[in-house]
mmCIF file of C-alpha atoms in Angstrom:
data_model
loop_
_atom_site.group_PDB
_atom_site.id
_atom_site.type_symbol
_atom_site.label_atom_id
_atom_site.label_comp_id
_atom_site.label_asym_id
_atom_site.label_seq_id
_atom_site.Cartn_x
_atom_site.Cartn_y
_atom_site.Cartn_z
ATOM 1 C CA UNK A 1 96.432 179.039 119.072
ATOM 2 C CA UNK A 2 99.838 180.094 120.463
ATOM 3 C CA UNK A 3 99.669 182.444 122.706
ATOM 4 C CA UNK A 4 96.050 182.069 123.547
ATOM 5 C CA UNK A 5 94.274 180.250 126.767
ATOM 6 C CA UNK A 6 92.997 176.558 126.009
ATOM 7 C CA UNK A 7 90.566 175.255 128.211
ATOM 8 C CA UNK A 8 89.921 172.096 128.903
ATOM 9 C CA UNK A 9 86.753 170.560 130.217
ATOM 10 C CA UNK A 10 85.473 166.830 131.643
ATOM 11 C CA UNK A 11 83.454 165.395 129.242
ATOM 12 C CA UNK A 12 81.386 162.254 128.848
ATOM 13 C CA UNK A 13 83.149 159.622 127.076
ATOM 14 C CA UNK A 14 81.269 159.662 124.327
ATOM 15 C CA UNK A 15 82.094 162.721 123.548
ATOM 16 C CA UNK A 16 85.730 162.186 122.577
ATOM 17 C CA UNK A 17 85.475 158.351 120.695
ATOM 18 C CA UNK A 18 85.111 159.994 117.262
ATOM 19 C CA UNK A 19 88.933 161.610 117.961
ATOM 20 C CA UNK A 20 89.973 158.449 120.068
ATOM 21 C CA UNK A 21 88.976 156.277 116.954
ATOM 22 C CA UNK A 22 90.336 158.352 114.065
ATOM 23 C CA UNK A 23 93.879 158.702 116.025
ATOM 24 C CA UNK A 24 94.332 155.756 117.979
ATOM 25 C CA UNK A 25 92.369 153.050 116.081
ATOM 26 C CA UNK A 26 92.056 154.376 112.331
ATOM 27 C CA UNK A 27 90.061 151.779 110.209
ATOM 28 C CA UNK A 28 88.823 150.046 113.223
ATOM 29 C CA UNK A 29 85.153 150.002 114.554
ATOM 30 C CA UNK A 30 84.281 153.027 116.981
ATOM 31 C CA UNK A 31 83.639 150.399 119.614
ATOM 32 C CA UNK A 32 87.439 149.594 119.190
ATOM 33 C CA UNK A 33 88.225 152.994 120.817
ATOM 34 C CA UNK A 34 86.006 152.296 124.452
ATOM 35 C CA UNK A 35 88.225 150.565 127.053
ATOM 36 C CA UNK A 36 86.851 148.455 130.004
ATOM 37 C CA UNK A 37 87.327 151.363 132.428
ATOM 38 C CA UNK A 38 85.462 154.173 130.687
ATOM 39 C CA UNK A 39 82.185 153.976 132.408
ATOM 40 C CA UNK A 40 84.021 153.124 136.157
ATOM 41 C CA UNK A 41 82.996 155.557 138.825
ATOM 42 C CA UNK A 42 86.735 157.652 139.244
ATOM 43 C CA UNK A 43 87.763 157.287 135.301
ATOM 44 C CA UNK A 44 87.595 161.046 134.033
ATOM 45 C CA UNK A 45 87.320 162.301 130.594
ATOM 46 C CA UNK A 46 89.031 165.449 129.058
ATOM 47 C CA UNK A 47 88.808 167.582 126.226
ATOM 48 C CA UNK A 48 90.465 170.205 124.416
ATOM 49 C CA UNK A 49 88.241 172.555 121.669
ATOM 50 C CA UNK A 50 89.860 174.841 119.422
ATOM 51 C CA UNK A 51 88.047 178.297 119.347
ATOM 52 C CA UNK A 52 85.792 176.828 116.191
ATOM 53 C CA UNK A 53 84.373 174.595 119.027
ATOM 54 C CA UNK A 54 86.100 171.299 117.125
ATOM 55 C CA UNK A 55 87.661 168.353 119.027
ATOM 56 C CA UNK A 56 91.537 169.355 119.294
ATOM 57 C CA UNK A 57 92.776 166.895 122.138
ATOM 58 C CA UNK A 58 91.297 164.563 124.652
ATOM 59 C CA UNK A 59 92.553 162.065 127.531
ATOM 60 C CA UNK A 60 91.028 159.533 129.734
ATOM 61 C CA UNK A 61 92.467 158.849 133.510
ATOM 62 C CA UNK A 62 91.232 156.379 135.605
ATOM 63 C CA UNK A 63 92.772 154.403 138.893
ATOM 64 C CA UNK A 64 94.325 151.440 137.411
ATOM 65 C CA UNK A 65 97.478 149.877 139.561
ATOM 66 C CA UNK A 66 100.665 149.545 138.116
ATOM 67 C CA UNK A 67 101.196 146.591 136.326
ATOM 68 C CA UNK A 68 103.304 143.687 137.896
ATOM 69 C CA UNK A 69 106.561 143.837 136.126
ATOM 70 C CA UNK A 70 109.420 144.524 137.840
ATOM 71 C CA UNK A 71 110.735 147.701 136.388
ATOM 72 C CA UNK A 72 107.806 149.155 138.166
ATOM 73 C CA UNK A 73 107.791 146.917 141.622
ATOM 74 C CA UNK A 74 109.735 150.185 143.155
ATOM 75 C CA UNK A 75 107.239 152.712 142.444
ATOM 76 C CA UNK A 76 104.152 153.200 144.615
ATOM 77 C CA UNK A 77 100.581 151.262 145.086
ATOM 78 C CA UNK A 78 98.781 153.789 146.543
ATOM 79 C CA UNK A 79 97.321 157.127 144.472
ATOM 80 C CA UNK A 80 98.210 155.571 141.428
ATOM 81 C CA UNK A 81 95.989 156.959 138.241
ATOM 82 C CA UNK A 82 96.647 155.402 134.808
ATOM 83 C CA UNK A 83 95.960 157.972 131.422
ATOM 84 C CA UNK A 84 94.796 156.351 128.421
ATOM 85 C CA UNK A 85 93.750 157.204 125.262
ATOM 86 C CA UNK A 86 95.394 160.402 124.951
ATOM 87 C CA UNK A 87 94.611 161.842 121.320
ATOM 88 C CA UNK A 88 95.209 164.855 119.561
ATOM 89 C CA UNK A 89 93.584 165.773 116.065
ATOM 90 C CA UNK A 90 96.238 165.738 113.572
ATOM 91 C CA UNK A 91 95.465 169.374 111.973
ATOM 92 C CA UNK A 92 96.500 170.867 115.502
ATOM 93 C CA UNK A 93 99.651 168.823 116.620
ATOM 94 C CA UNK A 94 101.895 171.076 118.040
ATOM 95 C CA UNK A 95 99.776 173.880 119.106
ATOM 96 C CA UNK A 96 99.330 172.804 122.770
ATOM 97 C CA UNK A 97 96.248 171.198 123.258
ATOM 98 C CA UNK A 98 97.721 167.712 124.216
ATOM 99 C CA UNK A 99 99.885 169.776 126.609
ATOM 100 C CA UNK A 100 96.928 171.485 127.955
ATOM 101 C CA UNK A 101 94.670 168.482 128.503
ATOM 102 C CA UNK A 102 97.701 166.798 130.405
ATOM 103 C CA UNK A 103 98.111 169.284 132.615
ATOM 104 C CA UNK A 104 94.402 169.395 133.523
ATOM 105 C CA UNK A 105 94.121 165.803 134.043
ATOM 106 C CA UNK A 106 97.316 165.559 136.358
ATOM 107 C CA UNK A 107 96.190 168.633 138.270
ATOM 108 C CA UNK A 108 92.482 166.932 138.594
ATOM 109 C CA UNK A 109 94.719 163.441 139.603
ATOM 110 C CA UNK A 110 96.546 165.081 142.356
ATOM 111 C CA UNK A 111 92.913 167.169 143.845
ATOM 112 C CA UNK A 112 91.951 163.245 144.035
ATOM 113 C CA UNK A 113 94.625 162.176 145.761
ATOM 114 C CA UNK A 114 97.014 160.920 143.063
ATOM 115 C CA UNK A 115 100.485 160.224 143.881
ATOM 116 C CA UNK A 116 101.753 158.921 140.408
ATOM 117 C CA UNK A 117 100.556 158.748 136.617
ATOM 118 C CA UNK A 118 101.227 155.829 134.544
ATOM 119 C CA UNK A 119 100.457 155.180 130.794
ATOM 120 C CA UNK A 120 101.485 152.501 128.619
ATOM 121 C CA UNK A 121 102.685 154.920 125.588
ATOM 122 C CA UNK A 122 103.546 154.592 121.737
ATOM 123 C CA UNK A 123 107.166 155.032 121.380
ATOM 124 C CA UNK A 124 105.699 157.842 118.333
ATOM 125 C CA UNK A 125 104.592 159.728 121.410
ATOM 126 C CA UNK A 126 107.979 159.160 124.018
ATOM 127 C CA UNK A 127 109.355 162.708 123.394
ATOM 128 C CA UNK A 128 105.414 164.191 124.159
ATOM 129 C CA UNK A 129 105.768 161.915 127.308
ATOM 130 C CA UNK A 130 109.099 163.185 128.307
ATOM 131 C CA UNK A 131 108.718 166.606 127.316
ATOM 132 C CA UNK A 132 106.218 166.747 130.304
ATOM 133 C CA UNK A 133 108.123 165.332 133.034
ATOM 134 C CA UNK A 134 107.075 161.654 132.042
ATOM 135 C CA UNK A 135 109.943 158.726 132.391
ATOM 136 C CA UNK A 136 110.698 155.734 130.632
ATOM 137 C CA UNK A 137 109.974 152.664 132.620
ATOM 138 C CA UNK A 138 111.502 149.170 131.758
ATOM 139 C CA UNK A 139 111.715 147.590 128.002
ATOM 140 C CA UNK A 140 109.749 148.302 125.432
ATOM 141 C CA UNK A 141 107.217 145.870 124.327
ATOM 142 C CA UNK A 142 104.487 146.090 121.263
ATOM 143 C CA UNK A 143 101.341 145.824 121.481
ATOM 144 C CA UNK A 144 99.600 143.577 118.749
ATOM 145 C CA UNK A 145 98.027 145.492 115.885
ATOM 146 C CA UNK A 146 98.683 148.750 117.274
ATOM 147 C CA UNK A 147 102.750 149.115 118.001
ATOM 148 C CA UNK A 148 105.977 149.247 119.793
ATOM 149 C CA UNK A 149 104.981 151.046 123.516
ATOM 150 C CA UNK A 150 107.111 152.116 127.204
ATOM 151 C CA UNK A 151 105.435 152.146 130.114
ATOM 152 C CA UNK A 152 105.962 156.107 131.540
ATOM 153 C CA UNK A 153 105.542 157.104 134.888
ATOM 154 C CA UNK A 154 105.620 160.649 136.449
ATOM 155 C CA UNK A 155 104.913 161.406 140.295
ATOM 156 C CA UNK A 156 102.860 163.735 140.848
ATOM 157 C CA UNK A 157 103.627 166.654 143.694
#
């Protein structure tokens, strides 16, 4: 994969909940892997295939505000795009595609008018996060069943 062009495409949700559930909700229902903002009008859906045509990354962005804590009162209300459920298959970590479908969604957030990204990110992923321009907002906090998180922000050219 190094070296070569990934491309990344919008997909329907469905799509990408096998990869969402295996990653992000292992030994939990595939239902468990849908959020309340997947079938919304401006929420997006991205994927990542390796050459074999398998699954390699996917992310979901949708407009979701900022939430009202005051390590984030500073940062803007308007443009603001929220990525969730950002999964990469385990067998090509490291090789990019994460990177690739990042890039793709914050270019297709900035077309729409996106000012700044948010996510609310495992602390596993932080150095991902950071590696692409992301910041560590206020404390971290854990979220039940799943793990310790940081908000991360990133504004968006």
């Amino acid at each position: 994969m190094r070296g070569s062009t990934v491309f990344v495409s919008f997909v329907p949700v469905e799509e990408i909940l096998d990869l969402r559930q295996e990653v992000l909700r292992p030994g939990q229902p595939r239902e468990s892997a849908l959020t309340d903002v997947d079938m919304l009008p401006d929420t997006f859906h991205l994927a990542a295939r390796t050459d074999s045509g398998a699954l390699a990354a996917c992310a979901t962005f949708s407009t979701e505000p900022l939430p009202d804590t005051p390590a984030l009162a500073p940062f803007v209300t308007e443009g603001v795009w929220r990525l969730r459920k950002m999964a990469s298959a385990p067998q090509v970590r490291g090789q990019g595609y994460g990177g690739a479908v990042l890039r793709a969604g914050l270019d297709a957030c900035t077309a729409r008018g996106g000012r700044l990204v948010w996510c609310s990110g495992r602390l596993v992923a932080a150095g991902f996060y950071r590696h692409h321009g992301f910041t560590p907002v206020g404390d971290q906090y854990t979220v039940p069943g799943i793990g310790r998180h940081h908000h991360f922000v990133l504004r968006l050219p």
